[in-house]
Short mmCIF file of C-alpha atoms and ligand atoms in Angstrom, two decimals:
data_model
loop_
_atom_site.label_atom_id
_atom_site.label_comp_id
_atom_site.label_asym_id
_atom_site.label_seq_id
_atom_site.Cartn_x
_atom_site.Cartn_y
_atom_site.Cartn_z
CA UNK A 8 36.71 43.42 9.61
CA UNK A 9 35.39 39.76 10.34
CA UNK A 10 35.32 41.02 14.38
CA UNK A 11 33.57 44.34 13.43
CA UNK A 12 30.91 42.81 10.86
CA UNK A 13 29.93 39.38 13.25
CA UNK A 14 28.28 40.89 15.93
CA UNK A 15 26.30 42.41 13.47
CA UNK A 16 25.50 39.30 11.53
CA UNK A 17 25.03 37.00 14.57
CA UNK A 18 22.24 39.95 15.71
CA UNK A 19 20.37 39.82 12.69
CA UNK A 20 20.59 36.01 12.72
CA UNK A 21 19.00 36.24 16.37
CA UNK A 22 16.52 38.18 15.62
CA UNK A 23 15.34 35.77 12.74
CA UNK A 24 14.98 32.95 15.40
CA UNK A 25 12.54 35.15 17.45
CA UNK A 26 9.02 35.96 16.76
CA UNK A 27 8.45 39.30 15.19
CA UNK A 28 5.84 38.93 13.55
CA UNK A 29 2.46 38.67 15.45
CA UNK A 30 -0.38 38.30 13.24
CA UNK A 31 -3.39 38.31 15.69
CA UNK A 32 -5.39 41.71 14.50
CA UNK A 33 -7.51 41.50 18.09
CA UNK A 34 -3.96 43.09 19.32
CA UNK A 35 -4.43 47.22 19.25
CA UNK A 36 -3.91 50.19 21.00
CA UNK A 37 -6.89 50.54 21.85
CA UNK A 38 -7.67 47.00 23.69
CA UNK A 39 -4.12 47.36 25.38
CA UNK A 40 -5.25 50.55 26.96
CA UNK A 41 -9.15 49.36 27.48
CA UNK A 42 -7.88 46.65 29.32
CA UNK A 43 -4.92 48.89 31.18
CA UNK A 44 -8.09 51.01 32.45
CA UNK A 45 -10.06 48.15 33.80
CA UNK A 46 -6.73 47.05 35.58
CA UNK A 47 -5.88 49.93 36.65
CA UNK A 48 -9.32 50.40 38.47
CA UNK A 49 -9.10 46.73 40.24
CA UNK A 50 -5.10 47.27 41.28
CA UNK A 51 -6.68 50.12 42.75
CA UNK A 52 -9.38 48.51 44.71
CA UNK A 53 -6.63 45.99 45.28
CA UNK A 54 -4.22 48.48 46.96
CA UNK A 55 -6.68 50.38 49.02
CA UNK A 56 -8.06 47.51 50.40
CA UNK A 57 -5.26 45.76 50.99
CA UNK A 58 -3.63 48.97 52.95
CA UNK A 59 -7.13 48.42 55.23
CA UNK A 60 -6.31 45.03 55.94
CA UNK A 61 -2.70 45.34 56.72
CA UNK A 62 -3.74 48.07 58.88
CA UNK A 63 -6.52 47.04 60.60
CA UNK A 64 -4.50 44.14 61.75
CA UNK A 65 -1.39 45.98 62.36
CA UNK A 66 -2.70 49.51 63.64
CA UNK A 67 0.31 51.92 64.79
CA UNK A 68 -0.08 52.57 68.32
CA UNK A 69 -2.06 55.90 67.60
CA UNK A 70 -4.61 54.36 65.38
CA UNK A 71 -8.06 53.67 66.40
CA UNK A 72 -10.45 51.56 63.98
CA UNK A 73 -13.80 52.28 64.83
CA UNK A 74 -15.68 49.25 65.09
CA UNK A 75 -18.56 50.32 62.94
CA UNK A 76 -19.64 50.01 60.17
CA UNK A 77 -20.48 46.24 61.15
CA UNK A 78 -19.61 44.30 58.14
CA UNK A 79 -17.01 46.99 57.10
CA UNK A 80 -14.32 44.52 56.83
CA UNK A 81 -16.39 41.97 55.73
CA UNK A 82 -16.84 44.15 52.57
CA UNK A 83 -13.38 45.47 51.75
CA UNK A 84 -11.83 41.98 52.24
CA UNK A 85 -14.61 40.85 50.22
CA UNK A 86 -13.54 43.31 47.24
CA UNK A 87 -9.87 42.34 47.83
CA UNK A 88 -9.62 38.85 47.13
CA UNK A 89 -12.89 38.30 45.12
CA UNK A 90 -11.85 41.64 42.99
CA UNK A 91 -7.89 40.18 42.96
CA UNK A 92 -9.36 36.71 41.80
CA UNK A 93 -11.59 38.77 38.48
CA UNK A 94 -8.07 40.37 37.66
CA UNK A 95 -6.53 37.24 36.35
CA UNK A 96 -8.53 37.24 33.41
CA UNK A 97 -7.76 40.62 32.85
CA UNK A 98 -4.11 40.39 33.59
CA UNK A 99 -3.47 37.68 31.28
CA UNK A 100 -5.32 39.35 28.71
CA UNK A 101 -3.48 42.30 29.18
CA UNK A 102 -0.17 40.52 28.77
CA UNK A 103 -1.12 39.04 25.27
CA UNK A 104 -1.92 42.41 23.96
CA UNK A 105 1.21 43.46 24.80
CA UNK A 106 4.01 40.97 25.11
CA UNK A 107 5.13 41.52 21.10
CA UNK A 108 6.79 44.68 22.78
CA UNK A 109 9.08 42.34 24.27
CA UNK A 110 10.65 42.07 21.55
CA UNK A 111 11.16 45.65 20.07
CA UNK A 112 14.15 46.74 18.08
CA UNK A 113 16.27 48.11 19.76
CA UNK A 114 15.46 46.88 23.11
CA UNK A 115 16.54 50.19 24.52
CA UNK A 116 16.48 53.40 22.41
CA UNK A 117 17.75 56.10 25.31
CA UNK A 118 17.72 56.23 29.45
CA UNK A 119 14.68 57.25 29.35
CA UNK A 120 13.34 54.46 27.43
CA UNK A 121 15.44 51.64 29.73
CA UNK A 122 13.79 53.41 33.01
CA UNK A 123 10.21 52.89 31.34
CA UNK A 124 11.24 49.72 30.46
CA UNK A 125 12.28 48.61 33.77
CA UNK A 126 9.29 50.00 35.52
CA UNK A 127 7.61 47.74 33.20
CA UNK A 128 8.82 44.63 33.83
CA UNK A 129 8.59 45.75 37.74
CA UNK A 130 4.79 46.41 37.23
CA UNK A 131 4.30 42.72 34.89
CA UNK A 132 6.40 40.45 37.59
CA UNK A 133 4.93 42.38 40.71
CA UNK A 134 1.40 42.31 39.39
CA UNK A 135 1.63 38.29 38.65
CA UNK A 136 3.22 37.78 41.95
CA UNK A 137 0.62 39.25 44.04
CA UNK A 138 -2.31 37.64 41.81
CA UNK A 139 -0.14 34.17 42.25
CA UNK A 140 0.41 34.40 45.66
CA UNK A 141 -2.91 35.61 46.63
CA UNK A 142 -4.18 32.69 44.62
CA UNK A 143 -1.92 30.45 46.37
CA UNK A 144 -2.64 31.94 49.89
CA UNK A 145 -6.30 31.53 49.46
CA UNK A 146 -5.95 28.18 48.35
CA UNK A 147 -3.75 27.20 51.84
CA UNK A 148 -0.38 26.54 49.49
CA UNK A 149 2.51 27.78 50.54
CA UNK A 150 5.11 26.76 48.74
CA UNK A 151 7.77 29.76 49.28
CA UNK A 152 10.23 30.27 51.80
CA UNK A 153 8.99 33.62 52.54
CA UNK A 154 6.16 34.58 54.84
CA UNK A 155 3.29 36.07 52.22
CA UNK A 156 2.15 38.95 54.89
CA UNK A 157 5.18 40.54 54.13
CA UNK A 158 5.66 39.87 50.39
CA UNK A 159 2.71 40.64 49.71
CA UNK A 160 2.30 43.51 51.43
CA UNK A 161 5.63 45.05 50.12
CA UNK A 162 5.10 44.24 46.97
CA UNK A 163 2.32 45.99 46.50
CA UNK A 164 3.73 48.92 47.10
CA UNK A 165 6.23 48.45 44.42
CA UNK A 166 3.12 46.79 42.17
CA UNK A 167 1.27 50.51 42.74
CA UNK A 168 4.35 52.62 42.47
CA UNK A 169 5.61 51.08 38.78
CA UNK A 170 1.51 51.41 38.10
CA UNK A 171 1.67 55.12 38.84
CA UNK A 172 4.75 55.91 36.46
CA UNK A 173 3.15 53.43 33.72
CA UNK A 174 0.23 55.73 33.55
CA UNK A 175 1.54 58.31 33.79
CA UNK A 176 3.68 57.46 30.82
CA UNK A 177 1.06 55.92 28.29
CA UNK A 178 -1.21 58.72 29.83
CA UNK A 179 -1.68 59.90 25.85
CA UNK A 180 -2.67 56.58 24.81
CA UNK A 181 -5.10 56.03 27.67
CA UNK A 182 -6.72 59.73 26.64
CA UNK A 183 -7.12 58.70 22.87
CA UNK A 184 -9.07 55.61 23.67
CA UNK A 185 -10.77 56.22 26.93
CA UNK A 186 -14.07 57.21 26.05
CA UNK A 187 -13.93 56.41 22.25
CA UNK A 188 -15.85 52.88 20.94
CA UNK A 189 -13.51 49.97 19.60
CA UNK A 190 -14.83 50.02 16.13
CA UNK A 191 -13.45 46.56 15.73
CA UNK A 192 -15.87 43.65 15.63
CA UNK A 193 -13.50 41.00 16.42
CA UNK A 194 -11.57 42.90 19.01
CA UNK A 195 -15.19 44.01 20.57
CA UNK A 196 -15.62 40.52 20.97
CA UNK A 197 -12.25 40.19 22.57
CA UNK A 198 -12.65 42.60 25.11
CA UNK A 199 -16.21 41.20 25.93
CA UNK A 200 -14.85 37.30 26.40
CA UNK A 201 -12.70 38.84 28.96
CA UNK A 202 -15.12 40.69 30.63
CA UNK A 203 -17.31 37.75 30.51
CA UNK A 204 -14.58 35.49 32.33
CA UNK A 205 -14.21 38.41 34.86
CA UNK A 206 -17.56 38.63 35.77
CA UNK A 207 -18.06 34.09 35.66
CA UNK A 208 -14.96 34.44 38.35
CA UNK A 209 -16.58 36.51 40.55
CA UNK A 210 -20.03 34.48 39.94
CA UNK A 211 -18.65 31.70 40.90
CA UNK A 212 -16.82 33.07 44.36
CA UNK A 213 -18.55 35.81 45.21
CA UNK A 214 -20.87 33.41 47.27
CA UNK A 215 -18.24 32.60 49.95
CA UNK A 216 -19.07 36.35 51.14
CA UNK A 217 -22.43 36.75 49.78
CA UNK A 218 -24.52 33.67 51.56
CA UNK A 219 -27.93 33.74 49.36
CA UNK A 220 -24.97 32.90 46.54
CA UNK A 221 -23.49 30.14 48.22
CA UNK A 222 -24.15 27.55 46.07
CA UNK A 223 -22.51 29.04 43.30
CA UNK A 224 -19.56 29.51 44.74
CA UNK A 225 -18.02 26.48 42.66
CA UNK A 226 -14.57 28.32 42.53
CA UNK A 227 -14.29 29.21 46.11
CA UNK A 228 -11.70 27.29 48.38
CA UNK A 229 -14.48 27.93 51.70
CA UNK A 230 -18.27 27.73 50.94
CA UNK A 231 -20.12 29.40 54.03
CA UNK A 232 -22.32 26.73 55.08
CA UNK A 233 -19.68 23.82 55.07
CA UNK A 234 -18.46 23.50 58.26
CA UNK A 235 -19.16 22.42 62.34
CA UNK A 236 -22.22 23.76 62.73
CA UNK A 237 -22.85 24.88 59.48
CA UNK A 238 -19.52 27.91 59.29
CA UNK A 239 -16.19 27.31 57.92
CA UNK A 240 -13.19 26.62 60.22
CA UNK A 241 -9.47 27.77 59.37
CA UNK A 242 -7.79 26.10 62.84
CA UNK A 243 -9.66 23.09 64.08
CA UNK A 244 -9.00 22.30 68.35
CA UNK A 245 -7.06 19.73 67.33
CA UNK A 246 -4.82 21.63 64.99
CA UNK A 247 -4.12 24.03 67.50
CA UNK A 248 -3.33 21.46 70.12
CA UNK A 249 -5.98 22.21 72.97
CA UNK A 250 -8.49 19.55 72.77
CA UNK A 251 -7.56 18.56 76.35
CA UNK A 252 -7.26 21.67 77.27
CA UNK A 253 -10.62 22.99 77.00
CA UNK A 254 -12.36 20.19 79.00
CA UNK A 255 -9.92 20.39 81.94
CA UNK A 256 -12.16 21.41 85.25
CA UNK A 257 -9.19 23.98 86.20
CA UNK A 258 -10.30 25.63 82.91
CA UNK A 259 -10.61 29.14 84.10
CA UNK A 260 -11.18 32.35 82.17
CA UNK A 261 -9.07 35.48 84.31
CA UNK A 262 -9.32 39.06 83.53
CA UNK A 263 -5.85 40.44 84.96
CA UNK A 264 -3.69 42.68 84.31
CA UNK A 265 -3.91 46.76 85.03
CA UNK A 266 -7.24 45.92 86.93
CA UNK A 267 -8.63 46.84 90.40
CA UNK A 268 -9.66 43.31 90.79
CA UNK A 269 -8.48 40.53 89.66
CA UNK A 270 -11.61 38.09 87.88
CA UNK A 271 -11.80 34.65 87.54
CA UNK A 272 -14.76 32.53 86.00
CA UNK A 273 -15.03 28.87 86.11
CA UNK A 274 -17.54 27.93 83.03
CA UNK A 275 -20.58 27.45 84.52
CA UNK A 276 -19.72 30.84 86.11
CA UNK A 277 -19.36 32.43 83.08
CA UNK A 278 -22.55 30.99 81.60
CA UNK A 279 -24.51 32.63 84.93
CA UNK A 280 -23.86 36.02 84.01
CA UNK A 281 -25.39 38.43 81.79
CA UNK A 282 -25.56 36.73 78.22
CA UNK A 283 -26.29 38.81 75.04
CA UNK A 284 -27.12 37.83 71.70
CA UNK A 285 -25.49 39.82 68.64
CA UNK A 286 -25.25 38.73 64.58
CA UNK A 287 -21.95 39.34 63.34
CA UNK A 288 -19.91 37.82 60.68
CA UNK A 289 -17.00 35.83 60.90
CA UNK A 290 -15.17 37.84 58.08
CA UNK A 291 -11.66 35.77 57.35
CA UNK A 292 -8.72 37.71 55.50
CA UNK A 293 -9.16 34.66 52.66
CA UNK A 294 -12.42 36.64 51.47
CA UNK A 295 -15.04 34.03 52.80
CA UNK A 296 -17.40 35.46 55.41
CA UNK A 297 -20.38 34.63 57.31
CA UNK A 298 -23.07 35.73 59.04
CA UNK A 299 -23.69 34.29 62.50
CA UNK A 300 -25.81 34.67 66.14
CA UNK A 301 -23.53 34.40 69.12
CA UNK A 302 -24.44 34.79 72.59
CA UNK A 303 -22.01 35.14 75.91
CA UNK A 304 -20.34 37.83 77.77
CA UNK A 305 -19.61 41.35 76.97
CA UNK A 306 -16.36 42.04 76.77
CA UNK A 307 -17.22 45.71 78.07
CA UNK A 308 -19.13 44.52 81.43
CA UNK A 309 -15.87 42.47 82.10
CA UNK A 310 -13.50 44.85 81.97
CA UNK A 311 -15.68 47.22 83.73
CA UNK A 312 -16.25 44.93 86.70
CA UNK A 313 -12.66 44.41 86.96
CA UNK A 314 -12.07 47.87 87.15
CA UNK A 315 -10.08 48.24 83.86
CA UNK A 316 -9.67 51.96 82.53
CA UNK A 317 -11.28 53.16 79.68
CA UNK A 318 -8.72 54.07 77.73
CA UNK A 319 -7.16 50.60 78.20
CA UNK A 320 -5.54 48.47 75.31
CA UNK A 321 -7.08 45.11 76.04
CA UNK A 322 -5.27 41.21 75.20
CA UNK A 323 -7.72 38.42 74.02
CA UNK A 324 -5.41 35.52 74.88
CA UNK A 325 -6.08 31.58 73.73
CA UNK A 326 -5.03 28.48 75.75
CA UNK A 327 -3.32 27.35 72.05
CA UNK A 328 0.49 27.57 72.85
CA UNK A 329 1.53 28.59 69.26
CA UNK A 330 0.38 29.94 66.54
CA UNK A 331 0.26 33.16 65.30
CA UNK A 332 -3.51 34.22 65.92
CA UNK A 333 -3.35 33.53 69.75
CA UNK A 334 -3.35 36.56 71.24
CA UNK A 335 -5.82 39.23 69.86
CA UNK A 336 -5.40 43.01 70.66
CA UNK A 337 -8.64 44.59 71.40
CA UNK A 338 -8.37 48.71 71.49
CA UNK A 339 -10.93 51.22 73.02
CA UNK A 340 -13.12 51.61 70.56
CA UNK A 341 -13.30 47.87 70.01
CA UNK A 342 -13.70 46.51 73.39
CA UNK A 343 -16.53 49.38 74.46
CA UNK A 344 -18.81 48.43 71.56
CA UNK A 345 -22.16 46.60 73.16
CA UNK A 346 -21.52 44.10 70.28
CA UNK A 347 -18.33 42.78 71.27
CA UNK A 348 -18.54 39.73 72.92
CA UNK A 349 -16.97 36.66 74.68
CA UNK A 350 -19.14 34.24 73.28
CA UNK A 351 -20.56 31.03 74.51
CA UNK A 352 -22.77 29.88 71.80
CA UNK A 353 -22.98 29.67 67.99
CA UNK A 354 -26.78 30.07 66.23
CA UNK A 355 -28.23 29.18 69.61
CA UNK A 356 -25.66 26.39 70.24
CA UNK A 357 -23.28 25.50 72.71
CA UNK A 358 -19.81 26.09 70.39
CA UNK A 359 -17.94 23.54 68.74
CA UNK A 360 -14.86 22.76 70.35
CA UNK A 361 -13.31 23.71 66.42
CA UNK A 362 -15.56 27.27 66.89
CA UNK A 363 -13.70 27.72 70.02
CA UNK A 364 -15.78 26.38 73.10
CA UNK A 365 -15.55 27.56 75.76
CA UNK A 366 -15.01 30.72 74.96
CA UNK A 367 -14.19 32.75 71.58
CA UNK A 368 -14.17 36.70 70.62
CA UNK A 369 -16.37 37.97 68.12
CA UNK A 370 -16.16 41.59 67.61
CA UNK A 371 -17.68 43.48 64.97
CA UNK A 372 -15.72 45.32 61.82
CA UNK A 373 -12.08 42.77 62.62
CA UNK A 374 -10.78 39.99 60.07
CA UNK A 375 -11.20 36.62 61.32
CA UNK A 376 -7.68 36.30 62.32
CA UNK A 377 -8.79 38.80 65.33
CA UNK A 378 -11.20 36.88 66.42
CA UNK A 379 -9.20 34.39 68.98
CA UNK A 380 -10.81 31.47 70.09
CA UNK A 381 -10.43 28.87 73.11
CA UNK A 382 -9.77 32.02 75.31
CA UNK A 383 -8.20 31.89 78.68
CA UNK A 384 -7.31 35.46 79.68
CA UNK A 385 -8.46 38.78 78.98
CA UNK A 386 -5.09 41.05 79.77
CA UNK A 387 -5.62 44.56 80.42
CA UNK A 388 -2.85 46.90 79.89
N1 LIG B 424 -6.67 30.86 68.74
C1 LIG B 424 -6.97 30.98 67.44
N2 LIG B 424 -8.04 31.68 67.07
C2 LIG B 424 -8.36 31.81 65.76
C3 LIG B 424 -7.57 31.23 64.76
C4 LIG B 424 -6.44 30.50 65.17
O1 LIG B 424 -5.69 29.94 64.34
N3 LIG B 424 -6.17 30.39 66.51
N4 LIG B 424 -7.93 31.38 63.41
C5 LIG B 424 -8.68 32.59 63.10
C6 LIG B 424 -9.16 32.69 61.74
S1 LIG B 424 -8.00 32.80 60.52
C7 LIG B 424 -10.50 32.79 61.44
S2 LIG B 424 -11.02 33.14 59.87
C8 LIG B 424 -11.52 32.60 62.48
C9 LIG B 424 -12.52 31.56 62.00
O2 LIG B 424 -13.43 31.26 63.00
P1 LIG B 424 -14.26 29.91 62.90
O3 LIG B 424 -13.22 28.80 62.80
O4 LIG B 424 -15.11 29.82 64.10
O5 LIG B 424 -15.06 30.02 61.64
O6 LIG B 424 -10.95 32.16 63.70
C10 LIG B 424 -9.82 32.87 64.08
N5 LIG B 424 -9.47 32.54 65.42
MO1 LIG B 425 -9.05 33.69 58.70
#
């Protein structure tokens, strides 16, 4: 009797020491599933995006970005991390709607209720990880063991996949309140302060992509004009270990590789031949971008002189011995664009050793971490 009747007793003594009753009336149906629409719309934006980035800098062998639009990248990267940094507000809001479910009675009712369950708490601790480790990636902290590429990239599809089911499972909830008015006052006002602090985050970033905004962008861990020669830099030259290297007279740049000829430019060489001027941004995968005037080489009249093919995958390669953004693949559709450049000079100066002197690619529509500078060799395969 006393073994059959405690485990009873000690339950109903736990669940006086938790919190059961919320008394907040701002928590509803209807602002839970508001702000599940508005989340689900930026986890979208999120995902796609993100899928573009990962992508674009890890194409399967078939796949051939085009290099146009221009500033295509410079606008879904843009989206990503400005629209990932607006869904805090929304997230957390989210969760304190919510989070009395927690502690429903009983925890699980059937199989069917522990599977939704779980998928919840997949969709809550995968959504705050990829809002916290964006945050953290942005912000040059990395405090994990893991490499964030590939958590965050995985994770999202897990993130997306628990989203999907979630959906589809309060899909009757979402259809009473979509389109009807929270009636309300106080939780109007609820679901406006959040909006509000979505909207001040993005005022406050958006200008690290968005230059006539610049000086708003109080929140942003890069403002645009801050920087050698008025850009941002990621890798200094002396980060990256080649400030000798790049004023050593055997500096050479050599195009090599599956080539008729064999090139190979001293400096001044390279600054005698045909120079263009382009604007492209410097678009970085950290959201902050930048518009800028280069002039040097074409890539295109390069690889053409040397006798390269035109179907040719083409390697951008750096004198910096490590690092992972050394080497830069450069495909067809990439290399032949009259835009794409080896450039010499940055808004009509010579470049910054920390910009990449004496030689960097810019190309246009490629994240930042494509765009290799301090390059030695152009390797075509
Ligand atoms: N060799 C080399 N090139 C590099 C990098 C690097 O670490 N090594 N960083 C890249 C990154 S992350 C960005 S955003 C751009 C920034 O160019 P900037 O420093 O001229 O603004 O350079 C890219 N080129
Ligand atoms: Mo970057």
């Amino acid at each position: 009797m006393i073994l059959q009747s405690s485990p009873a007793r000690f339950t109903s003594r736990l669940l006086k020491t938790i919190p059961t009753r919320f008394t907040s009336r701002l928590r509803s149906e209807g602002v839970a599933a508001k702000l599940g629409v508005w989340l689900g719309v930026s986890f979208t934006v999120a995902f796609v995006t993100g899928l573009f980035s990962h992508f674009t800098q890890h194409p399967p062998a078939w796949l051939l970005w085009p290099s146009r639009p221009v500033n295509l990248y410079r606008v879904t990267q843009g989206l990503h991390v400005i629209g990932g940094l607006a869904t805090v507000p929304l997230l957390l809001a989210k969760l304190w709607t919510v989070y009395p479910k927690l502690w429903q009675w009983p925890p699980l009712r059937s199989a069917g209720h522990a599977a939704e369950r779980l998928f919840v708490l997949l969709l809550v601790a995968g959504a705050l990880f990829q809002l916290v480790s964006g945050l953290f990636n942005i912000a040059y902290y990395y405090p994990y063991p893991f490499g964030f590429l590939q958590a965050h990239y995985w994770t999202a599809y897990i993130v997306y996949g628990a989203l999907i089911v979630h959906v589809v499972n309060e899909w009757a909830k979402v259809r009473r309140h979509l389109w009807t008015r929270v009636e309300d006052p106080g939780r109007r006002r609820f679901l406006h302060t959040v909006a509000a602090a979505s909207g001040l985050t993005v005022v406050l970033t958006v200008g690290e992509a968005v230059t006539p905004l610049e000086r708003l962008a109080l929140l942003a861990p890069r403002n645009p004009g801050v920087g050698p020669q008025g850009v941002p830099v990621n890798r200094s030259a002396v980060a990256a270990g080649v400030t000798e290297l790049i004023d050593d007279p055997a500096y050479r740049l050599v195009v090599t590789g599956a080539v008729r000829r064999e090139l190979s430019f001293t400096y001044a060489e390279l600054a005698r031949l045909p120079q263009h001027t382009v604007r492209l941004p410097i678009a970085c995968v950290e959201g902050w971008s930048v518009e800028c005037e280069w002039t040097g080489v074409r890539l295109r009249d390069l690889i053409e002189s040397a006798g390269g093919s035109p179907e040719a995958f083409v390697s951008v390669e750096s004198l910096e011995q490590r690092g992972s953004y050394r080497v830069s693949e450069v495909r067809p559709p990439h290399w032949q664009d009259p835009l794409t450049l080896l450039a010499l000079s940055i808004n009509g100066q010579v470049l910054d050793p920390d910009h990449g002197h004496p030689v960097r690619l810019i190309a246009p529509n490629r994240p930042g971490v494509m765009q290799t500078k301090w390059v030695t060799t152009v390797r075509v395969s």
